């Protein structure tokens, strides 16, 4: 069992939004976060509740684990199992830093093994780049690099009208922090959700209308998903895997591969068929709504696309370009 950085941040954002809705007076929550001691007390109970959002009753939050503020651990794993001389039951190590030097807490996380390491801190946005440069350098210089480890930095912006959150995720291999869609300001999240819901419907209609041998490619700056209409035989779809990612681009993590499997994609093959990407070969009748939802979840959860406006499309049969205005996307030039 693992908790990925994306899953942690999504649950974090959802739970905080729920806490805001439950608050009798939103101003009280803001005042609580403006006081460092009160903020720490809030985070203690908040992380207890957050742990319970992962496989209820199986994940527990322990405070002051060795020298780390919080530890999420799997209650079903034997305490005696070890990895790198540390307990294998650890799912995530979390440091909560309310002061001006979050990089010092991040340094502590580097010296422990865990599938996920999380730093929660509070800094004005203009200062973020300085800290991320320092944190990135720490990850790159640290010798015990593991493809299994993820680093998540969640930064709180305490304003008079509320508390906003942003998250950045990296692995110890690529050491390149990438901003994520969650946990963002809750209004921004609601807007993005609405845009993706509309796009899901538009995409389902578009896919249903693809002709035999028509190709549709949806792409971001880094990743793509493409489709081939097969007439009476159904539809082929494939999503980019590490085998096709260009040198210099951020590779998908093992957690990302696991999510692709849960979404129903077939994994790349090494046999004579030579399928280098994730793929599905769908026979008629094709459930285009389900396929569109799978594609949207892939862009959001695996490729970390914030909103559909970041996508471009291209469509053609043979060498004839085809316009698809129903997607409301710019065409790839």
Short mmCIF file of C-alpha atoms in Angstrom, two decimals:
data_model
loop_
_atom_site.label_atom_id
_atom_site.label_comp_id
_atom_site.label_asym_id
_atom_site.label_seq_id
_atom_site.Cartn_x
_atom_site.Cartn_y
_atom_site.Cartn_z
CA UNK A 1 0.00 0.00 0.00
CA UNK A 2 1.26 3.48 -0.91
CA UNK A 3 0.06 7.07 -0.70
CA UNK A 4 1.20 9.08 -3.70
CA UNK A 5 1.93 12.80 -3.55
CA UNK A 6 -1.01 13.48 -5.85
CA UNK A 7 -3.42 11.49 -3.66
CA UNK A 8 -2.13 13.21 -0.51
CA UNK A 9 -2.58 16.69 -1.99
CA UNK A 10 -6.04 15.92 -3.38
CA UNK A 11 -7.26 14.62 -0.02
CA UNK A 12 -5.59 17.56 1.73
CA UNK A 13 -7.45 20.08 -0.46
CA UNK A 14 -10.78 18.28 -0.20
CA UNK A 15 -10.61 17.97 3.58
CA UNK A 16 -9.55 21.59 4.10
CA UNK A 17 -12.46 22.77 1.94
CA UNK A 18 -14.76 20.67 4.13
CA UNK A 19 -13.24 22.19 7.28
CA UNK A 20 -13.92 25.65 5.85
CA UNK A 21 -17.55 24.74 5.16
CA UNK A 22 -17.96 23.34 8.67
CA UNK A 23 -16.51 26.47 10.30
CA UNK A 24 -19.27 28.58 11.89
CA UNK A 25 -17.26 31.73 11.22
CA UNK A 26 -14.63 31.62 8.43
CA UNK A 27 -12.86 34.58 10.05
CA UNK A 28 -12.15 32.40 13.10
CA UNK A 29 -10.25 29.93 10.93
CA UNK A 30 -8.19 32.76 9.42
CA UNK A 31 -7.32 34.11 12.87
CA UNK A 32 -6.33 30.61 13.94
CA UNK A 33 -3.85 30.38 11.07
CA UNK A 34 -2.46 33.83 11.81
CA UNK A 35 -1.34 32.56 15.22
CA UNK A 36 1.58 30.12 14.92
CA UNK A 37 0.70 28.06 18.01
CA UNK A 38 -2.99 27.81 17.10
CA UNK A 39 -2.03 26.88 13.54
CA UNK A 40 0.07 23.98 14.80
CA UNK A 41 -2.78 22.71 16.99
CA UNK A 42 -5.15 22.88 14.05
CA UNK A 43 -2.75 20.88 11.90
CA UNK A 44 -2.50 18.13 14.53
CA UNK A 45 -6.21 17.36 14.44
CA UNK A 46 -6.38 18.03 10.70
CA UNK A 47 -3.69 15.45 9.88
CA UNK A 48 -5.38 12.90 12.17
CA UNK A 49 -8.53 13.31 10.09
CA UNK A 50 -6.54 13.34 6.84
CA UNK A 51 -4.93 9.98 7.70
CA UNK A 52 -8.37 8.49 8.18
CA UNK A 53 -9.33 9.57 4.63
CA UNK A 54 -6.94 6.93 3.25
CA UNK A 55 -8.42 3.43 3.65
CA UNK A 56 -10.43 4.24 6.77
CA UNK A 57 -9.08 2.53 9.87
CA UNK A 58 -5.90 1.33 8.19
CA UNK A 59 -3.76 4.50 8.10
CA UNK A 60 -2.81 6.15 11.38
CA UNK A 61 -1.12 9.47 12.09
CA UNK A 62 1.61 9.35 14.74
CA UNK A 63 3.00 12.59 16.17
CA UNK A 64 6.66 13.16 16.95
CA UNK A 65 7.88 10.07 15.13
CA UNK A 66 11.58 9.96 15.99
CA UNK A 67 12.64 13.50 14.97
CA UNK A 68 9.80 14.03 12.46
CA UNK A 69 6.61 15.97 13.27
CA UNK A 70 4.11 13.47 11.84
CA UNK A 71 4.16 9.98 10.37
CA UNK A 72 1.42 8.20 8.43
CA UNK A 73 1.79 4.45 8.84
CA UNK A 74 0.02 1.28 7.77
CA UNK A 75 -1.48 -0.47 10.79
CA UNK A 76 -1.59 -3.82 8.95
CA UNK A 77 2.14 -4.06 8.25
CA UNK A 78 4.32 -5.81 10.84
CA UNK A 79 6.37 -3.40 12.92
CA UNK A 80 9.43 -5.61 12.58
CA UNK A 81 9.89 -5.22 8.82
CA UNK A 82 12.70 -2.86 7.92
CA UNK A 83 14.04 -1.10 4.83
CA UNK A 84 17.22 0.95 4.86
CA UNK A 85 17.27 0.32 8.64
CA UNK A 86 13.90 2.04 8.99
CA UNK A 87 10.38 0.63 9.57
CA UNK A 88 8.72 -0.49 6.33
CA UNK A 89 5.23 0.38 7.59
CA UNK A 90 5.89 4.13 7.10
CA UNK A 91 3.72 5.57 4.30
CA UNK A 92 4.55 9.27 4.64
CA UNK A 93 6.74 11.53 6.78
CA UNK A 94 5.42 15.05 7.32
CA UNK A 95 7.08 18.21 8.60
CA UNK A 96 4.91 21.19 9.50
CA UNK A 97 6.92 24.40 9.67
CA UNK A 98 5.25 27.66 10.66
CA UNK A 99 8.47 29.65 10.84
CA UNK A 100 10.64 31.47 8.30
CA UNK A 101 13.07 28.63 7.44
CA UNK A 102 11.19 25.68 5.90
CA UNK A 103 14.31 24.45 4.11
CA UNK A 104 15.72 23.35 7.49
CA UNK A 105 12.77 20.97 7.98
CA UNK A 106 13.13 19.69 4.42
CA UNK A 107 16.74 18.83 5.19
CA UNK A 108 15.51 16.56 8.02
CA UNK A 109 13.24 14.71 5.61
CA UNK A 110 16.14 13.97 3.27
CA UNK A 111 17.79 11.79 5.91
CA UNK A 112 14.88 9.39 6.24
CA UNK A 113 13.48 6.79 3.86
CA UNK A 114 9.76 6.97 3.07
CA UNK A 115 7.72 6.56 -0.12
CA UNK A 116 6.36 10.09 0.42
CA UNK A 117 7.90 13.04 2.27
CA UNK A 118 5.77 16.12 2.83
CA UNK A 119 6.70 19.64 3.92
CA UNK A 120 3.84 21.99 4.90
CA UNK A 121 4.94 25.59 5.30
CA UNK A 122 3.80 29.21 4.94
CA UNK A 123 5.65 31.81 2.90
CA UNK A 124 4.76 34.83 0.75
CA UNK A 125 4.58 33.86 -2.91
CA UNK A 126 7.51 36.11 -4.05
CA UNK A 127 9.88 34.15 -1.80
CA UNK A 128 8.88 30.72 -3.09
CA UNK A 129 11.35 30.50 -5.94
CA UNK A 130 14.30 31.01 -3.63
CA UNK A 131 13.19 28.17 -1.36
CA UNK A 132 12.41 25.81 -4.21
CA UNK A 133 15.81 26.37 -5.73
CA UNK A 134 17.39 25.45 -2.40
CA UNK A 135 15.17 22.39 -1.95
CA UNK A 136 15.81 21.25 -5.52
CA UNK A 137 19.53 21.50 -4.92
CA UNK A 138 19.23 19.45 -1.74
CA UNK A 139 17.44 16.63 -3.59
CA UNK A 140 19.95 16.65 -6.46
CA UNK A 141 22.94 16.55 -4.13
CA UNK A 142 21.56 13.88 -1.83
CA UNK A 143 23.25 10.55 -2.55
CA UNK A 144 20.55 8.06 -1.51
CA UNK A 145 18.31 8.66 -4.52
CA UNK A 146 15.39 6.31 -4.96
CA UNK A 147 12.81 6.11 -7.73
CA UNK A 148 10.31 5.11 -5.05
CA UNK A 149 10.47 8.38 -3.12
CA UNK A 150 8.36 11.47 -3.76
CA UNK A 151 8.72 14.91 -2.23
CA UNK A 152 5.63 17.09 -1.81
CA UNK A 153 5.76 20.72 -0.68
CA UNK A 154 2.43 22.30 0.32
CA UNK A 155 2.54 26.06 0.86
CA UNK A 156 -0.16 28.02 2.67
CA UNK A 157 -1.02 31.60 1.74
CA UNK A 158 -2.73 33.19 4.76
CA UNK A 159 -4.95 36.06 3.61
CA UNK A 160 -7.56 38.18 5.33
CA UNK A 161 -10.35 36.43 3.42
CA UNK A 162 -9.11 32.87 3.80
CA UNK A 163 -6.24 30.43 3.45
CA UNK A 164 -5.08 29.33 0.00
CA UNK A 165 -2.89 26.32 -0.77
CA UNK A 166 -0.56 25.29 -3.54
CA UNK A 167 1.39 22.07 -3.95
CA UNK A 168 4.63 21.15 -5.73
CA UNK A 169 5.71 17.57 -6.34
CA UNK A 170 8.99 15.96 -7.35
CA UNK A 171 10.86 12.66 -7.10
CA UNK A 172 14.41 12.24 -5.90
CA UNK A 173 15.35 11.14 -9.42
CA UNK A 174 14.21 14.13 -11.49
CA UNK A 175 14.48 16.73 -8.69
CA UNK A 176 12.22 19.08 -10.66
CA UNK A 177 9.33 20.49 -8.64
CA UNK A 178 6.15 20.60 -10.71
CA UNK A 179 3.18 22.66 -9.58
CA UNK A 180 0.05 20.59 -9.11
CA UNK A 181 -3.63 21.34 -9.41
CA UNK A 182 -4.25 20.55 -5.78
CA UNK A 183 -4.52 21.80 -3.17
CA UNK A 184 -5.09 25.20 -4.80
CA UNK A 185 -7.41 28.01 -3.78
CA UNK A 186 -10.79 26.31 -3.49
CA UNK A 187 -12.54 28.70 -5.89
CA UNK A 188 -9.92 27.95 -8.52
CA UNK A 189 -10.44 24.21 -7.97
CA UNK A 190 -14.21 24.52 -8.39
CA UNK A 191 -13.70 26.43 -11.64
CA UNK A 192 -11.27 23.81 -12.96
CA UNK A 193 -13.68 21.01 -12.03
CA UNK A 194 -16.44 22.70 -14.03
CA UNK A 195 -14.16 23.14 -17.04
CA UNK A 196 -13.12 19.48 -16.96
CA UNK A 197 -16.73 18.31 -16.65
CA UNK A 198 -17.68 20.30 -19.74
CA UNK A 199 -14.65 19.06 -21.62
CA UNK A 200 -15.47 15.44 -20.71
CA UNK A 201 -18.88 15.79 -22.36
CA UNK A 202 -17.45 17.58 -25.40
CA UNK A 203 -14.77 14.92 -25.82
CA UNK A 204 -17.29 12.07 -25.58
CA UNK A 205 -19.33 13.60 -28.40
CA UNK A 206 -16.20 14.20 -30.46
CA UNK A 207 -14.97 10.62 -30.06
CA UNK A 208 -18.37 9.25 -31.00
CA UNK A 209 -18.12 11.19 -34.26
CA UNK A 210 -14.63 10.04 -35.31
CA UNK A 211 -14.69 8.42 -38.75
CA UNK A 212 -12.90 5.28 -39.87
CA UNK A 213 -9.12 5.93 -39.99
CA UNK A 214 -9.52 9.39 -38.44
CA UNK A 215 -6.79 10.30 -35.97
CA UNK A 216 -7.27 12.65 -33.00
CA UNK A 217 -4.30 13.77 -30.87
CA UNK A 218 -4.72 15.67 -27.60
CA UNK A 219 -1.45 17.07 -26.31
CA UNK A 220 0.06 19.27 -23.64
CA UNK A 221 3.59 20.63 -23.67
CA UNK A 222 4.85 17.30 -22.29
CA UNK A 223 2.39 14.50 -22.90
CA UNK A 224 -0.21 13.29 -25.40
CA UNK A 225 -3.13 10.90 -25.76
CA UNK A 226 -4.22 9.87 -29.25
CA UNK A 227 -7.15 8.03 -30.82
CA UNK A 228 -7.81 6.13 -34.04
CA UNK A 229 -11.34 5.55 -35.31
CA UNK A 230 -11.78 1.99 -36.58
CA UNK A 231 -15.30 2.21 -38.00
CA UNK A 232 -17.33 -0.90 -37.23
CA UNK A 233 -14.39 -2.40 -35.34
CA UNK A 234 -14.41 0.21 -32.57
CA UNK A 235 -11.63 2.56 -31.45
CA UNK A 236 -7.96 2.51 -30.47
CA UNK A 237 -6.53 4.88 -27.87
CA UNK A 238 -3.04 5.25 -26.46
CA UNK A 239 -1.41 7.46 -23.83
CA UNK A 240 2.25 8.37 -23.66
CA UNK A 241 4.53 6.22 -21.52
CA UNK A 242 8.15 6.61 -20.46
CA UNK A 243 9.25 4.67 -23.54
CA UNK A 244 8.12 7.55 -25.76
CA UNK A 245 8.89 10.54 -23.55
CA UNK A 246 11.61 12.65 -25.10
CA UNK A 247 15.01 12.96 -23.38
CA UNK A 248 15.03 15.77 -20.83
CA UNK A 249 11.32 15.48 -20.01
CA UNK A 250 10.14 14.38 -16.56
CA UNK A 251 9.54 10.62 -16.52
CA UNK A 252 6.38 9.14 -15.06
CA UNK A 253 6.83 7.66 -11.60
CA UNK A 254 5.98 4.13 -10.50
CA UNK A 255 2.94 5.59 -8.74
CA UNK A 256 1.83 7.16 -12.03
CA UNK A 257 2.10 3.76 -13.71
CA UNK A 258 -0.01 2.27 -10.93
CA UNK A 259 -2.71 4.92 -11.47
CA UNK A 260 -2.70 4.17 -15.21
CA UNK A 261 -3.40 0.54 -14.40
CA UNK A 262 -6.27 1.47 -12.08
CA UNK A 263 -7.72 3.68 -14.83
CA UNK A 264 -7.90 0.67 -17.11
CA UNK A 265 -5.00 1.28 -19.50
CA UNK A 266 -3.04 -1.71 -20.78
CA UNK A 267 0.67 -1.41 -20.07
CA UNK A 268 3.27 -1.09 -22.85
CA UNK A 269 4.38 -4.46 -24.18
CA UNK A 270 7.77 -5.86 -25.09
CA UNK A 271 6.50 -8.54 -27.47
CA UNK A 272 6.34 -8.52 -31.27
CA UNK A 273 3.36 -6.14 -31.27
CA UNK A 274 5.70 -3.44 -30.02
CA UNK A 275 3.15 -1.29 -28.18
CA UNK A 276 5.37 1.30 -26.49
CA UNK A 277 2.56 3.40 -24.99
CA UNK A 278 -0.32 2.64 -22.66
CA UNK A 279 -3.26 1.54 -24.80
CA UNK A 280 -6.83 0.28 -25.04
CA UNK A 281 -8.37 -1.48 -28.04
CA UNK A 282 -12.12 -1.04 -27.74
CA UNK A 283 -14.68 -3.04 -29.68
CA UNK A 284 -18.13 -1.77 -30.59
CA UNK A 285 -20.27 -0.67 -28.92
CA UNK A 286 -17.77 1.78 -27.40
CA UNK A 287 -18.77 3.63 -24.22
CA UNK A 288 -17.46 7.03 -25.29
CA UNK A 289 -18.49 8.71 -22.04
CA UNK A 290 -16.44 6.22 -20.04
CA UNK A 291 -13.48 6.60 -22.41
CA UNK A 292 -13.63 10.40 -22.18
CA UNK A 293 -13.67 10.20 -18.36
CA UNK A 294 -10.65 7.87 -18.41
CA UNK A 295 -8.77 10.31 -20.64
CA UNK A 296 -9.61 13.30 -18.41
CA UNK A 297 -8.52 11.45 -15.29
CA UNK A 298 -5.25 10.57 -17.03
CA UNK A 299 -4.53 14.18 -17.91
CA UNK A 300 -5.38 15.36 -14.40
CA UNK A 301 -4.04 12.62 -12.12
CA UNK A 302 -1.08 11.31 -14.12
CA UNK A 303 0.04 14.13 -16.43
CA UNK A 304 -0.91 16.89 -13.92
CA UNK A 305 -2.72 19.14 -16.41
CA UNK A 306 -4.46 21.91 -14.46
CA UNK A 307 -7.30 22.68 -16.89
CA UNK A 308 -8.33 21.65 -20.42
CA UNK A 309 -7.25 25.02 -21.79
CA UNK A 310 -3.65 23.76 -21.55
CA UNK A 311 -4.39 21.14 -24.22
CA UNK A 312 -4.09 21.37 -28.01
CA UNK A 313 -5.54 19.07 -30.63
CA UNK A 314 -4.75 17.79 -34.08
CA UNK A 315 -7.00 15.63 -36.23
CA UNK A 316 -6.70 14.23 -39.73
CA UNK A 317 -7.45 11.39 -42.14
CA UNK A 318 -4.44 10.50 -44.23
CA UNK A 319 -3.09 13.99 -45.01
CA UNK A 320 -6.38 15.88 -44.79
CA UNK A 321 -6.75 18.08 -41.70
CA UNK A 322 -10.09 17.98 -39.86
CA UNK A 323 -11.42 20.79 -37.69
CA UNK A 324 -13.10 19.88 -34.37
CA UNK A 325 -14.59 23.11 -32.96
CA UNK A 326 -16.74 21.20 -30.44
CA UNK A 327 -13.58 20.58 -28.34
CA UNK A 328 -13.11 24.35 -27.76
CA UNK A 329 -9.31 23.83 -27.95
CA UNK A 330 -6.65 25.56 -30.00
CA UNK A 331 -5.30 23.49 -32.85
CA UNK A 332 -1.71 22.29 -32.66
CA UNK A 333 0.32 24.15 -35.27
#
